[in-house]
Coordinates of C-alpha atoms in Angstrom, one line a residue:
M93 CA 26.8 23.9 20.9
L94 CA 26.7 20.3 19.7
L95 CA 22.2 19.7 19.5
Q96 CA 20.8 16.8 20.4
N97 CA 19.1 16.0 17.1
T98 CA 20.2 13.5 15.1
V99 CA 17.9 10.2 15.1
D100 CA 18.4 6.9 15.1
P101 CA 16.4 4.2 13.9
W102 CA 15.1 3.3 17.5
S103 CA 14.1 6.9 17.3
N104 CA 16.5 8.1 20.3
L105 CA 18.0 11.6 19.5
R106 CA 21.3 12.0 19.6
R107 CA 24.4 14.0 19.6
D108 CA 26.5 13.0 17.0
K109 CA 29.5 15.7 15.3
N110 CA 30.3 12.8 12.8
R111 CA 27.1 12.5 11.4
I112 CA 26.0 12.1 7.4
V113 CA 23.0 14.1 7.3
Q114 CA 20.4 13.9 3.9
F115 CA 16.8 14.6 5.4
M116 CA 15.7 17.0 8.2
G117 CA 12.6 16.4 10.4
N118 CA 10.4 17.3 13.4
R119 CA 8.3 16.3 16.1
G120 CA 7.2 19.4 16.6
V121 CA 8.6 21.6 20.0
V122 CA 10.9 18.8 21.8
H123 CA 13.8 21.4 23.5
D124 CA 13.4 24.3 25.6
Q125 CA 15.2 27.7 26.4
F126 CA 18.1 26.6 26.6
R127 CA 18.2 23.9 23.2
E128 CA 18.2 21.1 25.6
V129 CA 15.6 18.3 24.6
K130 CA 13.0 17.6 27.0
K131 CA 10.7 15.1 25.4
T132 CA 11.0 12.4 22.7
W133 CA 8.2 13.8 20.6
D134 CA 5.5 16.8 21.1
R135 CA 2.8 15.5 18.2
K136 CA 1.8 12.4 16.8
R137 CA 3.0 13.8 13.5
W138 CA 6.0 12.8 12.7
I139 CA 7.7 14.0 10.0
F140 CA 10.7 13.9 7.5
C141 CA 11.7 16.4 4.7
V142 CA 14.5 17.8 2.7
K143 CA 17.3 19.6 3.5
D144 CA 16.3 22.2 1.7
F145 CA 13.5 24.1 0.4
K146 CA 12.4 26.9 -1.0
G147 CA 15.4 29.0 0.2
I148 CA 13.9 28.8 3.8
D149 CA 16.7 29.6 6.4
R150 CA 16.7 27.6 9.4
R151 CA 19.5 28.8 11.1
P152 CA 19.9 29.2 14.1
L153 CA 18.3 25.5 14.9
F154 CA 16.4 24.7 17.9
K155 CA 15.6 28.6 18.0
T156 CA 14.1 29.9 21.2
Q157 CA 12.0 32.7 20.2
P158 CA 9.3 32.1 18.2
F159 CA 9.6 28.3 18.9
S160 CA 8.3 26.2 15.9
Y161 CA 9.4 22.7 15.8
S162 CA 12.5 21.2 16.6
E163 CA 14.8 20.5 13.7
L164 CA 16.0 16.5 13.5
F165 CA 18.3 14.9 11.0
F166 CA 18.5 11.6 9.4
L167 CA 21.3 9.9 8.0
D168 CA 18.6 8.4 5.0
E169 CA 14.8 7.4 4.2
A170 CA 15.6 4.0 5.6
T171 CA 16.8 5.8 9.2
A172 CA 13.7 7.9 9.2
Y173 CA 10.9 5.1 8.1
A174 CA 12.3 3.0 10.9
A175 CA 12.2 6.4 13.7
G176 CA 8.8 6.3 12.6
H177 CA 8.7 8.9 10.0
R178 CA 6.8 9.6 7.3
P179 CA 7.4 12.1 4.4
C180 CA 6.1 16.1 4.8
N181 CA 3.5 17.0 2.9
D182 CA 4.5 20.5 2.1
C183 CA 8.3 19.4 0.5
R184 CA 7.6 15.9 -0.3
K185 CA 4.1 15.8 -1.5
A186 CA 5.0 13.1 -4.5
E187 CA 6.8 10.9 -2.3
L188 CA 3.7 11.2 0.5
A189 CA 1.4 10.4 -2.5
V190 CA 2.9 7.2 -3.0
F191 CA 3.0 6.5 0.6
K192 CA -0.8 7.3 0.8
E193 CA -2.0 5.5 -2.3
L194 CA -0.5 2.6 -0.8
W195 CA -1.5 3.0 2.2
A196 CA -5.4 2.7 0.9
S197 CA -4.6 -0.3 -0.9
F198 CA -4.4 -2.0 3.2
P199 CA -7.1 -4.3 3.7
E200 CA -8.6 -2.7 6.4
S201 CA -8.9 0.3 4.2
L202 CA -10.6 -1.2 0.9
N203 CA -14.2 -0.2 2.0
S204 CA -13.6 3.1 3.4
S205 CA -15.5 5.6 0.9
M206 CA -13.1 8.1 2.5
S207 CA -9.6 9.3 1.1
I208 CA -6.7 8.5 3.4
G209 CA -5.8 11.5 5.6
V210 CA -2.5 12.3 7.5
K211 CA -4.0 12.6 10.6
E212 CA -5.2 8.8 10.3
I213 CA -2.4 7.7 9.1
D214 CA -0.2 9.7 12.2
S215 CA -2.5 8.2 14.6
Q216 CA -1.8 4.8 13.3
L217 CA 1.7 5.2 12.9
H218 CA 2.2 6.4 16.6
S219 CA 0.7 3.2 18.2
E220 CA 3.1 1.3 16.1
R221 CA 6.2 3.3 17.2
I222 CA 5.5 3.8 20.9
D223 CA 4.8 1.6 23.3
G224 CA 3.5 1.7 26.8
Q225 CA 6.4 2.7 28.7
R226 CA 6.8 5.4 26.1
K227 CA 9.7 3.3 24.4
K228 CA 10.6 2.3 20.6
A229 CA 7.7 -0.6 19.8
T230 CA 9.4 -3.6 18.2
Y231 CA 8.0 -7.1 17.2
R232 CA 10.1 -10.1 16.9
A233 CA 10.1 -11.5 13.1
S234 CA 12.8 -13.8 11.2
L235 CA 15.6 -11.9 9.4
D236 CA 15.2 -14.3 6.7
S237 CA 11.5 -12.2 6.4
L238 CA 12.1 -8.9 6.1
P239 CA 12.2 -7.1 3.0
P240 CA 15.0 -4.6 1.3
G241 CA 14.4 -1.2 2.9
A242 CA 13.5 -2.5 6.3
M243 CA 15.4 -2.2 10.1
F244 CA 15.9 -4.2 12.4
S245 CA 18.7 -4.7 16.4
L246 CA 19.8 -7.2 17.1
D247 CA 22.8 -7.4 20.1
G248 CA 22.5 -3.4 20.6
H249 CA 23.3 -2.8 16.8
A250 CA 20.8 -1.7 14.2
Y251 CA 21.0 -3.3 10.5
L252 CA 19.6 -2.5 7.4
V253 CA 18.2 -5.4 5.1
R254 CA 19.9 -5.0 1.7
L255 CA 19.1 -7.3 -1.4
H256 CA 21.8 -9.5 -1.1
G257 CA 23.0 -9.3 3.0
V258 CA 22.4 -7.0 5.9
R259 CA 24.7 -4.1 6.7
I260 CA 25.0 -2.3 10.2
W261 CA 24.3 1.2 10.6
S262 CA 26.0 4.5 11.8
S263 CA 25.2 7.6 11.8
S264 CA 27.7 8.2 9.2
G265 CA 27.0 5.3 7.0
Y266 CA 26.7 1.9 6.5
S267 CA 29.3 -1.0 6.8
N268 CA 29.1 -4.5 5.6
T269 CA 28.5 -7.8 8.1
T270 CA 27.4 -11.2 8.0
L271 CA 24.4 -12.6 10.0
T272 CA 22.4 -15.8 9.7
P273 CA 19.7 -15.3 7.8
D274 CA 16.8 -17.6 9.8
V275 CA 18.1 -15.9 13.1
D276 CA 15.1 -14.1 14.8
V277 CA 15.7 -10.4 15.2
D278 CA 13.9 -7.1 16.8
V279 CA 11.9 -5.3 13.8
L280 CA 12.4 -1.6 14.0
T281 CA 10.6 -0.3 11.1
P282 CA 7.3 0.2 12.3
K283 CA 4.7 -2.5 10.5
S284 CA 2.6 -0.4 8.4
I285 CA 5.6 0.8 7.2
M286 CA 6.9 -2.5 6.9
Q287 CA 3.7 -3.4 4.6
L288 CA 3.9 -0.4 2.5
I289 CA 7.7 -1.4 1.8
R290 CA 6.2 -4.8 1.0
L291 CA 4.2 -3.3 -1.4
G292 CA 6.6 -1.5 -3.4
L293 CA 7.1 1.7 -1.3
P294 CA 10.9 3.1 -2.3
V295 CA 13.2 3.4 0.5
Q296 CA 15.9 5.3 -0.3
V297 CA 19.4 4.8 1.7
H298 CA 22.3 6.0 2.1
E299 CA 25.2 4.9 -0.9
S300 CA 27.5 3.0 1.5
A301 CA 24.6 0.4 2.0
D302 CA 26.4 -0.6 -1.4
A303 CA 29.3 0.2 -1.3

């Protein structure tokens, strides 16, 4: 059974037998007893993880008993960030520490005497990734204003910004393309994560982006 658990940059869950997977993650339990997806998320805690951690065997995927979470899969970090996920606090502690450190440098965080918690981050990200119709939230910007690592959509396709040009996304990797730099696009990467990227957040991309 081909599961509906490939995540695209719009945060949609797709069935895709040709995908390449470098990270996994979850949004809670989104499948039913028949292993079919019935909702887009179950909680505001959207994370992404390494594929293998401490020898944990996650098979079979989308377990029906006991329900714990639905395993989702991403091409790379750029895709996970565009979909609105953050690093896991268990298997990606170092990456989350960098994420939180940069988050704490936001101007609105400077007057806070308390450390930045993941619940606060999750709540803010959820408000940025989902619109009033419970769909993917996007915002308009000029392509030439976006930093490397950001993702956007145009004419039904998703693109990754690289230092020298853009790459068109697919679940099996990236391919070269050319766009006019001053075109306006729909940005997929949530605003807070975009700000983190501008502050220096590392974004791992699939090797095809530099082929």
